[in-house]
Amino acid sequence: STAGQWVSRFEQELCARTGAAHAVAVTNGTVALRLALHLVGVSADDEVLLPPLSFVATANAVAHLGAVPHFVDVEAGSVGMDPTALSARLEAVAERREGGVFNRSTGRRLACVLPVHVFGHPARIQELRAVAEAWGLPLVEDAAEALGSWFDGTHCGLFGAVGTLSFNGNKLITTGGGGALLTNDTSLANRARHLSTTAKQPHPWAFFHDAVGWNDRLPNLNAALGVDQLEDLDRRLEAKRQLFQ
């Protein structure tokens, strides 16, 4: 099931590959996104700013929490979210009130900025982070396709509070199905592990759950496949670079 040495080893090797302090393996990239958004405080009726150019999972993860996707245009260079468009959109609709930043048109709270590293190509993430920080909004990165993608010495997914990876069959490596959260925040990582294992408190026999959690953890068999796949990551990255050229 979800217990076993391969889950821990896969997480450790993801940390070694990305420089992340923590990796939390889960069943797929969509639940990784949903869990990441929940961790930074996205809840029902909030709005999340994200690009319209992505796989549907990015918007689905927002909707699964009862929140509303708020689309911001992409730019040509990276095909990721445009920092200029994000800034302009916030200036046009956002206002600071007690309790956060709100969309003056809809009345809903603006809860998060969610850029996507499309095809693993880094978005203009430092500029996007600067805009998010200026408005006091958390940044979650959809790095589903960006394993092995770095910008200015930092792996994609580690510029904001938390980032997510996918190991679906069409990604650089696969665990059959699977995903992971990357973060340098120990408290977020601990909370992710707790909530993704049904929020069960450690105990040798009693079942006590102190929150509404999810059964999201990656099974041990899938993690073992991921460890094997990581051994071939460098060759696959080189092939991807050649395709890009």
Backbone as a ProteinNet text record, in pm:
[ID]
protein_1_A
[PRIMARY]
STAGQWVSRFEQELCARTGAAHAVAVTNGTVALRLALHLVGVSADDEVLLPPLSFVATANAVAHLGAVPHFVDVEAGSVGMDPTALSARLEAVAERREGGVFNRSTGRRLACVLPVHVFGHPARIQELRAVAEAWGLPLVEDAAEALGSWFDGTHCGLFGAVGTLSFNGNKLITTGGGGALLTNDTSLANRARHLSTTAKQPHPWAFFHDAVGWNDRLPNLNAALGVDQLEDLDRRLEAKRQLFQ
[TERTIARY]
84.9	0	88.2	52.3	129	248.3	262.5	376.6	484.9	609.4	717.5	837.6	950.7	1075.9	1080.8	1007.1	1019.2	955.8	849.3	789.3	890	949.5	1049.1	1169.9	1215	1332.6	1301.6	1185	1146.4	1142.6	1085.3	1080.8	1221.1	1307.6	1445.2	1518.6	1496.9	1564.9	1508.2	1379.5	1324	1386.5	1406.2	1472.7	1615	1685.9	1823.2	1828.3	1728.4	1724.9	1684	1604.3	1547	1604.7	1671.1	1718	1612	1495.6	1388	1422	1379.5	1396.4	1301.3	1183.3	1081.8	1010.7	981.3	894.8	791.2	666.6	557.3	491.8	506.6	454.7	306.4	229.4	84.8	43.5	-85.9	-132.9	-133.6	-141.8	-134.2	-113.2	-87.5	-59.8	-179.6	-299.5	-419.7	-440.4	-427.4	-445.9	-330.6	-211.8	-100.9	-136.2	-193	-234.9	-344.8	-445.5	-555.1	-505.1	-415.7	-361	-275.2	-193.9	-109.9	-194.5	-300.7	-388.4	-455.6	-497.9	-558.9	-459.1	-333.4	-232.2	-207.8	-220.8	-196.4	-324.1	-435.1	-554.1	-665.4	-655.7	-764.9	-885.1	-1000.5	-1122.2	-1238.5	-1355.3	-1473.7	-1503.7	-1536.6	-1577.3	-1461.1	-1337.8	-1221.6	-1197.1	-1111	-1065.1	-914.7	-871.4	-730.1	-690.8	-583.3	-535.4	-444.4	-479.9	-404.5	-412.3	-320.9	-323.2	-425.8	-481.2	-576.1	-507.8	-375.7	-303	-240.5	-308.9	-262.5	-353.8	-315.7	-407.1	-520.6	-634.9	-754.5	-734.8	-639.1	-617.7	-589.2	-524.1	-492.1	-618.8	-715	-842.3	-928.3	-921.5	-999.9	-961	-831.1	-785.7	-844	-856.1	-920.1	-1066.5	-1136.8	-1279.6	-1307.5	-1216.1	-1237.1	-1246.4	-1188.2	-1197.3	-1317.5	-1396.2	-1509.8	-1470.9	-1346.3	-1297.7	-1321.7	-1287	-1320.7	-1193.9	-1169.1	-1054.8	-1072.2	-967.4	-965.8	-847.4	-876.7	-772.2	-699.3	-565.7	-478	-395.1	-379.6	-321.3	-174.9	-130.3	8.1	87.6	221.3	308	382	431.9	480.3	611	699.2	831.9	832.5	760.3	758.3	626.4	526.2	386.4	331.4	397.9	347.8	274.1	217.6	145.6	232.7	172.6	242.3	244.6	362.2	367.6	304.4	320.4	260.4	108.9	56.1	-88.9	-141.5	-65.6	-108	-114.1	-11.2	-9.2	-124.2	-146	-253.5	-390	-406.4	-534.7	-562.7	-462.3	-480.8	-509	-438.6	-464.2	-607.3	-659.1	-792.5	-904.8	-886	-999.8	-979	-854.1	-826.6	-829.2	-871.3	-862.2	-831.8	-749.3	-712.6	-819.3	-863.1	-958	-912.4	-980.3	-953.5	-985.8	-890.5	-911.2	-848.2	-782.6	-712.6	-734.2	-714.9	-732.4	-858	-943.9	-1073.4	-1093.1	-1171.3	-1213	-1332.9	-1313.2	-1421.4	-1542.2	-1521.9	-1633.6	-1721	-1657.4	-1732.8	-1751.9	-1669.5	-1674.3	-1600.5	-1545	-1475.1	-1330.6	-1276.4	-1137.6	-1044.5	-940.1	-833.8	-732.9	-720.6	-652.8	-514	-480.3	-354	-322.1	-193.3	-145.5	-88	-133.2	-98.4	-43.4	84.7	143.3	174.9	191.1	221.9	350.7	441.4	562.4	528.9	478.3	420.5	528.6	502.4	596.7	730	731.6	854.5	940.4	894.2	970	936.9	1036.8	1006.5	931.2	823.4	754.9	845.5	806	883.8	853.9	904.5	857.9	903.8	1022.4	1067.4	981.2	944.1	857.3	716	668.5	536.7	537.2	645.6	655.2	655.6	724.3	729.5	590.6	512	375.5	290.8	301.3	224.9	262.6	390.8	435.4	388.1	386.1	341.1	195.9	117.5	-23.5	-48.3	56.3	40	-31.6	-14	-80.8	17.6	-20	68.6	85.5	201.7	233.9	247.4	167.9	177.5	213.4	312.5	357.3	309.9	244.2	212.9	335.7	423	544.7	529.5	407.6	376.7	473.7	512.9	598.4	743.4	777.2	903.7	1007.7	997.4	1103.7	1233.4	1338.5	1465.5	1479.6	1378.5	1383.7	1425.5	1530	1585.4	1585.4	1576.3	1592	1672.4	1783.6	1868.5	1907	1938.4	1987	1881.1	1753.9	1644.9	1556.6	1520.2	1434.3	1291.7	1225.7	1085.4	1001.2	912.8	831.6	878.6	996.7	1052.9	1065.4	1000.1	1002	891.8	783.6	670.9	662.6	544.9	524.3	536.8	483.6	484.6	468.5	527.2	511.2	469.1	418.8	369.8	428.8	452.3	499.7	395.4	404.1	320.3	409.2	369.2	439.4	344.2	251.9	162	244.1	182.4	255	316.6	270.8	324.8	433.6	480.1	581.5	721.3	823.3	961.7	987.1	936.3	937.5	795	764.5	629.3	632.7	532	509.9	380.1	338.8	208.7	105.8	82.8	13.8	90.3	83.5	154.2	185.6	217.7	256	332	373.4	445.8	434	443.6	456.2	601.8	654.7	788.6	776.5	851.8	850	974.3	1012.7	1119.3	1063.5	931.8	863.4	830.2	897	879.2	736.4	675.6	539.6	440	457.6	369.4	387.8	512.4	538.6	475.8	491.2	431.9	279.7	222	76.3	30.4	108.2	73.9	74.5	176.5	182.5	65.1	31.7	-77.1	-211.1	-241.5	-371.4	-382.6	-270.4	-275.3	-279.6	-267.2	-283.8	-402.5	-512	-642.8	-639.5	-538.4	-526.2	-530.2	-469.6	-466.8	-350	-378.8	-273.6	-197.8	-64.6	14.1	-29.2	-53.2	-92.1	-80.4	-36.2	-16.5	-143.7	-260.9	-382.2	-507	-512.5	-633.9	-641.1	-763.2	-787	-848.5	-764.3	-813.3	-766.9	-862.2	-835.2	-874.2	-779.7	-803.9	-843.3	-866.5	-910.2	-975.2	-1041	-1090.2	-971.4	-929.7	-813.9	-851.2	-748.7	-767.6	-678.3	-714.9	-632.9	-551.5	-447.9	-375.9	-237.5	-187.3	-45.5	-15.9	102.9	145.9	172.4	119.8	149.8	297.2	342.1	481.7	526.5	440.7	477	503.2	418.2	437.8	566.4	595	716.9	840.7	836.9	950.6	976.6	870.1	884.5	946.3	904.3	959.3	1108.1	1153.7	1296.7	1374.3	1321	1385.1	1387.2	1276.8	1267.4	1365.8	1387.3	1478.8	1620.9	1656	1789	1811.3	1702.9	1711.8	1678.9	1662.9	1617	1714.2	1842.8	1939.5	1934.1	1924.8	1916.3	1789.9	1679.2	1552.8	1554.3	1616.1	1628.4	1711.7	1819.9	1902.2	1824.7	1744.6	1662.4	1560.9	1505.8	1408.2	1474.6	1597.6	1669.6	1696.9	1732.2	1756.2	1628.6	1515.6	1387.8	1356.6	1385.5	1360.5	1444.3	1570.4	1658.5	1611.1
-119.2	0	123.9	223.4	348	343.8	236	223	140.5	175.4	96.9	182	116	188.6	264.5	217.2	280.1	417.9	440.4	574	673.8	638.2	727.4	746.7	638.5	650.2	736.9	719.9	802.4	949.9	980.6	1118.9	1174.1	1093.4	1136.7	1164.3	1079.4	1098.6	1218.2	1245	1366.5	1490.6	1486.5	1598.6	1615.5	1504.8	1511.2	1567.7	1533.3	1578.1	1724.6	1773.5	1907.4	2010.1	1963.3	2055.4	2093.5	2029.8	2058.9	2003.4	2074.5	2022.3	1906.6	1910.7	1808.5	1773.9	1645.5	1597.8	1504.9	1520.5	1437.3	1371.2	1239.4	1166.3	1135.8	1160.6	1138.3	1065.6	1039.2	947.4	1005.9	1136	1197.5	1348.1	1411.3	1554.1	1638.3	1593	1670.4	1679.7	1567.8	1573.7	1648.9	1643.7	1724.4	1873	1915.6	2056.1	2090.9	2004.3	2030.3	2041.7	1951.1	1953.8	2078.4	2114.3	2233.7	2359.7	2371.7	2488	2492.4	2376.6	2370	2413.1	2372.3	2404.5	2553.9	2628.4	2773.2	2851.7	2780.2	2847.2	2868.7	2809.6	2823.1	2743.1	2806.5	2739.7	2775.4	2723.6	2741.4	2888.7	2922	3054.9	3153.6	3108.5	3192	3191.2	3280.8	3280.8	3255.2	3176.1	3145.9	3194.8	3272.9	3328.3	3227	3185.8	3083.4	3111.4	3052.3	3074.7	2984.8	3030.4	2947.3	2840.4	2850.1	2751.2	2649.5	2536.8	2429.1	2308.9	2197	2082.9	2116.4	2055.5	2087.3	2064.4	1979.6	1949.6	2073.9	2173.1	2294	2362.5	2377.8	2439.3	2343.4	2213.6	2116.6	2118.5	2126.8	2126.4	2244.1	2358.2	2475.8	2444.3	2391.7	2364	2255.6	2159.6	2053.4	2107.3	2223.3	2286.3	2381	2388.1	2478.9	2620.5	2640	2772	2796	2915.8	2958.1	2995.8	2936.6	2977.9	3120	3199.2	3336.5	3343.8	3345.4	3328.5	3458.7	3447.1	3558.3	3514.7	3602.1	3563.9	3521.3	3446.4	3400.4	3493.6	3477.8	3556.8	3463.9	3518.9	3435.2	3363.7	3426.7	3369.8	3234.6	3223.7	3098.7	3024.3	3084.3	3041.7	3018.4	3076.5	3075.4	3204.9	3213.6	3333.4	3458.7	3563.9	3688.9	3774.9	3806.5	3889.7	4027.3	4084.4	4214.8	4205.3	4098.3	4078.5	4053.9	3978.7	3953	4082.7	4164.7	4291.8	4382	4388.1	4472	4421.9	4291.5	4235.4	4265.6	4251.3	4280.3	4428.9	4514.4	4658.2	4692	4616.4	4645.8	4597.7	4482.8	4423.4	4405	4411.3	4372.6	4492.4	4466.8	4566.7	4497.7	4563	4510	4547.5	4447.9	4469.5	4388.7	4408	4322.9	4178.3	4090.5	3950.3	3910.3	4005.7	3966.8	4059.7	4004.6	4076.3	4022.7	4114.6	4074.4	4129.1	4055.8	4098.6	4191.1	4318	4414.3	4389.3	4315.8	4288.1	4174.5	4071.6	3953.4	3946.6	4019.2	4012.5	3895.3	3808.2	3690.1	3723.7	3647.7	3665.1	3607.8	3680.6	3630.9	3559.8	3427.7	3347.2	3301.2	3300.3	3236.6	3271.1	3273.5	3280.9	3144.1	3087	2949.9	2947.1	2981.5	2972.2	2827.5	2804.9	2671.5	2680.9	2586.4	2575	2483.5	2542.1	2466.4	2386.5	2256.9	2164.1	2158.7	2202.6	2204.6	2326.7	2419.1	2541.8	2643.1	2692.4	2780.9	2906.3	2934.6	3062.9	3173.4	3298.1	3410.2	3420.2	3318.5	3290.5	3394.6	3450.3	3551.1	3676.7	3716.5	3833	3803.7	3683	3644.7	3642.7	3591.9	3590	3732	3822.9	3961.4	4024.8	3998.1	4052.5	3991.8	3859.5	3793.2	3848.2	3865	3916	4059.5	4139.7	4278.6	4286.1	4185.1	4181.6	4091.3	4030.8	3942.4	3814	3763.9	3640.9	3525.2	3408.2	3292.1	3246.5	3186.5	3137.2	2985.7	2915.9	2771.1	2746.7	2660.7	2636.1	2499.9	2501.1	2376.7	2342.6	2259.1	2215.4	2070.8	2033.3	1894.4	1837.7	1920.9	1874.7	1919.2	1975.9	2048	1977.4	1846.4	1777	1792.7	1841.2	1864.6	2002.3	2088.7	2225.7	2321.7	2398.4	2492.7	2632.8	2732.3	2870.5	2945.8	3001.8	3083	3006.4	2877.1	2796.8	2736.3	2758	2703.3	2615.3	2497.9	2406.8	2461.1	2445.9	2487.9	2416.2	2490.7	2438.5	2484.9	2549	2591.5	2743.2	2815.8	2961.7	3012.8	2938.4	2978.8	2895.7	2896.8	2821.1	2672	2625.9	2482.8	2467.2	2360.9	2328.2	2183.6	2148.1	2011.7	1950.6	1819.5	1741.1	1636.1	1586.7	1474.8	1365.5	1241.2	1125.8	1040.1	1105.3	1036.7	976.1	892.6	821.1	907.8	1032	1120.4	1212.7	1193.9	1281.1	1221.3	1298.2	1252.7	1118.7	1104.8	973.7	943.4	815.6	778.1	679.5	688.7	586.4	511.8	516.1	462.3	572.1	613.9	737.6	789.9	914.9	965.1	1112	1171.4	1311.8	1337.5	1460.1	1495.8	1644.6	1681.1	1820.1	1845.6	1959.5	2003.5	2129.7	2137.8	2258.5	2263.4	2384.8	2404.6	2439.3	2437.6	2472.3	2343.9	2323.8	2200.3	2184.9	2292.7	2283.2	2247.5	2302.1	2266.1	2119.5	2072.7	1933	1838.5	1870.3	1785.2	1783.9	1899.9	1907.2	1828.8	1836.7	1762.2	1611.9	1563.4	1420.2	1377.2	1460.5	1426.9	1422.1	1526.2	1532.5	1429.7	1395.1	1299.3	1155	1134.1	1000.1	1000.2	1056.2	1060.3	1132.8	1217	1294.9	1205	1088	993.1	1024.5	1037.9	1059.5	929.3	937	814.9	742.7	612.6	531	385.1	296	156.1	82.9	128.9	54.4	142.5	255.5	337.3	419.6	439.9	522.5	654.6	756.4	888.7	988.4	1057.4	1151.2	1291.1	1384.4	1515.4	1622.3	1581.7	1675.5	1595.2	1665.2	1600.5	1587.8	1465.5	1442.8	1370.1	1333	1259	1135.5	1035.8	915.8	933.1	1016.1	1062.7	1002.6	927.4	890	789	802.8	713.8	573.8	467.9	331.7	295.5	203.1	161.6	104.8	26.9	-32	75.8	177.6	287.1	363.7	382.7	452.9	376.9	242.8	162.5	182.7	190.6	219	357.4	454.3	588.6	593.8	519.8	513.9	459.2	355.1	297.1	397.1	467.1	563.1	678.8	721.4	832.9	801.9	673.7	636.4	674.6	693.2	725.7	872.8	952.6	1090.5	1173.4	1162.8	1246.8	1223.4	1097.6	1067.9	1126.9	1117.2	1168.8	1321	1386.1	1531.7	1575.3	1502.5	1535.5	1517.3	1411.8	1391	1503.6	1549.3	1658.6	1787.7	1813.2	1932.6	1925.9	1806.5	1792.2	1817	1767.9	1793.5	1942.6	2009.8	2153.5	2229	2190.5	2256.7	2232.1
0	0	0	83.6	83.1	175.7	252.8	342.8	276	301	244.8	212.5	197	177.5	45.8	-55.8	-187.4	-192.2	-116.3	-112.1	-55.8	57	118.7	27.6	-35.7	-122.8	-245	-302.7	-417.3	-378.9	-263.4	-217.1	-194.1	-135.4	-111	-241.5	-341.1	-468.7	-545.2	-530.1	-589.4	-526.7	-395	-328.3	-380.7	-398.1	-447.9	-589.8	-670.8	-810.2	-824.4	-732	-746.7	-650.2	-545.6	-443.3	-343	-350.1	-255.3	-117.9	-15	120.6	146.5	81	105.2	-25.5	-43.3	-151	-88.4	-129.1	-78.8	-199.3	-210.8	-325.8	-308.4	-414.3	-413.3	-540.7	-553.7	-658	-798.7	-813.9	-946.7	-934.2	-1047.1	-1045.8	-1008.2	-1041	-1009	-858.3	-788.5	-643.4	-577.7	-638.9	-587.2	-592.2	-703.2	-716.6	-617.4	-606.7	-512.9	-370.1	-332.1	-197	-176.2	-275.1	-263.5	-246.3	-323.5	-311.8	-175.1	-127.5	5.1	112.6	99.4	198.9	211.8	101	107.2	136.2	162.8	210.4	110.9	-8	-105.8	-57.1	-59.9	-13.5	-104.3	-71.7	-156.1	-177.8	-301.9	-347	-358.8	-335.4	-365.6	-516.6	-562.7	-700.6	-703.9	-802	-822.2	-960.4	-967.4	-1093.8	-1162.1	-1284.3	-1356.3	-1505.4	-1584.8	-1729.2	-1797.6	-1912.1	-1986	-2071.7	-2089.1	-2168	-2074.1	-2056.1	-1969	-1991	-1933	-1927.2	-1830.5	-1850.6	-1773.3	-1623.4	-1585.8	-1444.3	-1361.4	-1420.1	-1344.6	-1296.8	-1386.5	-1348.3	-1266.1	-1297.1	-1219.8	-1072.6	-1044.6	-905.6	-829.1	-895.6	-834.7	-806	-905.9	-892.7	-789.9	-774.3	-675.8	-533.7	-509.4	-377.5	-367.7	-473.6	-475	-510.5	-552.8	-590.8	-740.8	-786.3	-922.2	-999	-1115.3	-1196.3	-1249.9	-1241.3	-1292.9	-1388.9	-1518.8	-1618.9	-1649.8	-1661.7	-1696.2	-1816.5	-1914	-2042.7	-2030.7	-2131.5	-2140.5	-2231.1	-2224.5	-2312.2	-2407.1	-2518.1	-2628.1	-2596.3	-2518.7	-2500.4	-2432.9	-2322.1	-2245.7	-2258.5	-2319.6	-2322.5	-2181.6	-2081.5	-1945.1	-1914.4	-1794.7	-1753.5	-1770.4	-1823	-1850.6	-1724.6	-1668.7	-1548.6	-1568	-1688.1	-1715.9	-1715.6	-1775.4	-1776.9	-1635.8	-1554.8	-1417.3	-1337.6	-1350.4	-1278.9	-1322.6	-1453.3	-1505.1	-1459.7	-1458	-1416.3	-1269.4	-1185.9	-1044.1	-1022	-1093.4	-1081.4	-1123.2	-1220.6	-1273.1	-1182.1	-1116.7	-1044.7	-895.4	-848.5	-710	-616	-494.7	-388.5	-256.3	-178.6	-47.3	54.4	128.5	237.1	357.3	468.1	583.1	544.1	565.3	529.3	398.3	328.4	207.6	90.4	-29.8	-155.8	-221.5	-269.5	-322.7	-463.2	-541.8	-674.2	-656.4	-688.5	-664.4	-754.5	-864.3	-955.3	-904.9	-848.5	-805.4	-655.1	-580.1	-435.1	-376.4	-462.7	-413.4	-377.1	-281.2	-240.5	-347.6	-379.9	-466.7	-377.5	-393.7	-292.5	-331.5	-460.6	-500.1	-645	-676.8	-815	-849.9	-963.3	-1001.8	-1145	-1163.7	-1297.9	-1335	-1464.4	-1518.3	-1599.3	-1577.5	-1658.8	-1776.2	-1883.5	-1994.7	-2067.8	-2086.7	-2149.7	-2074.2	-1949	-1871.5	-1895.2	-1980.6	-2007.2	-1898	-1823.4	-1710.9	-1754	-1682.6	-1699.1	-1645.5	-1663.6	-1609	-1459.1	-1389.7	-1254.8	-1152.5	-1169.3	-1074.2	-1081.6	-1202.5	-1218.9	-1167.4	-1193.4	-1141.7	-988.9	-930.8	-785	-728.7	-796.1	-748.5	-747.4	-851.3	-855.8	-744	-727.5	-621.4	-484.4	-459.8	-330.7	-307.5	-412.9	-399.4	-353.8	-391	-352.1	-230.8	-178	-63	-95.4	-219.4	-262.2	-263.6	-212.1	-219.9	-364.6	-392.7	-525.3	-519.6	-599.6	-617.3	-763.3	-789.5	-926.8	-976.8	-1090.7	-1161.1	-1245.3	-1188.5	-1256.5	-1302.4	-1340.9	-1375.9	-1478.7	-1576.2	-1685.5	-1668.8	-1552.3	-1538.5	-1451.6	-1432.6	-1361.7	-1441	-1373.8	-1441.2	-1501.6	-1483.9	-1536.3	-1425.6	-1452.9	-1356.2	-1415.8	-1329.4	-1373.5	-1268.8	-1312.3	-1224.5	-1097.5	-1114.6	-1004.5	-914.5	-947	-866	-954	-902.3	-977.3	-980.7	-1094.4	-1106.1	-1000	-937.9	-829.1	-693.2	-688.6	-560.6	-548.3	-637.6	-627.7	-535.4	-526.4	-442.7	-316.7	-255.5	-131.8	-156.3	-268.8	-300.2	-451.1	-505.1	-646.2	-660	-777.8	-798.5	-924.8	-918.8	-1032.2	-1068.7	-1192.9	-1236.6	-1292.6	-1269.1	-1324.8	-1406.6	-1475.4	-1567.5	-1682.3	-1760.6	-1864.4	-1971.6	-1986.9	-2090.2	-2037.7	-1914.7	-1856.6	-1876.9	-1837.1	-1855.4	-1788.1	-1666.6	-1602.2	-1558.6	-1539.7	-1500.2	-1384.3	-1300.8	-1198.3	-1228.6	-1355	-1395.9	-1382.5	-1261.7	-1227.2	-1108.1	-1081.8	-964.4	-976.9	-864.4	-859	-730.9	-711.8	-589.7	-565	-439	-397.9	-362.2	-404.2	-368	-284.7	-176	-93.4	-6.9	31	128.1	265.1	277.5	401.6	478.4	590.6	666.7	717.4	764.1	817.4	708.4	586.8	475.6	437.5	435.8	400.2	501.7	628.2	732.1	721	693.2	678.7	555.9	448	326.1	351.4	421.3	451	538.4	635.3	727.2	654.7	579.1	511.7	399.8	337.3	226.2	273.7	404.2	461.5	557.8	511.2	578.1	712.7	734.8	859.1	982.8	970.1	1081.6	1174.2	1302.1	1399.7	1425.6	1440	1462.8	1590	1576.4	1691.5	1648.9	1737.9	1696.9	1658	1709	1672.5	1658.7	1725.8	1720.8	1592.5	1544.6	1427.3	1473.4	1484.3	1521.6	1416.8	1356.3	1247.5	1295	1292.3	1351.6	1250.1	1124.4	1020.3	909.5	818.4	696.5	602.1	576.8	492.1	363.9	289.1	164.2	164.9	88.3	71.7	-56.3	-48.3	-167	-185.8	-90	-95	-206	-262.3	-370.2	-314.9	-378.4	-332.5	-351	-268.6	-267.8	-402.6	-469	-597.7	-703	-705	-800.4	-770.4	-641.9	-603.4	-647.9	-639.1	-684.2	-833.1	-910.9	-1053.9	-1074.4	-993.3	-1004.7	-976.5	-876.5	-845.7	-965.5	-1026.6	-1145.2	-1260.8	-1281.2	-1390.8	-1373.3	-1249	-1224.2	-1269.9	-1274.3	-1320.3	-1466.6	-1541.4	-1683.9	-1711.7	-1605.5	-1623.8	-1706.5	-1681.1	-1752.1	-1903	-1944.2	-2088.2	-2149	-2075.3	-2128.2	-2136.8	-2038.5	-2044.6	-2164.4	-2191.7	-2306	-2437.3	-2444.6	-2564.1	-2579.6	-2467.8	-2472.7	-2520.7	-2476	-2520.5	-2671.4	-2719.8	-2862.3	-2942.4	-2893	-2960.3	-2962.8	-2850.6	-2843.9	-2947.5	-2957.4	-3055.5	-3199.3
[MASK]
+++++++++++++++++++++++++++++++++++++++++++++++++++++++++++++++++++++++++++++++++++++++++++++++++++++++++++++++++++++++++++++++++++++++++++++++++++++++++++++++++++++++++++++++++++++++++++++++++++++++++++++++++++++++++++++++++++++++++++++++++++++

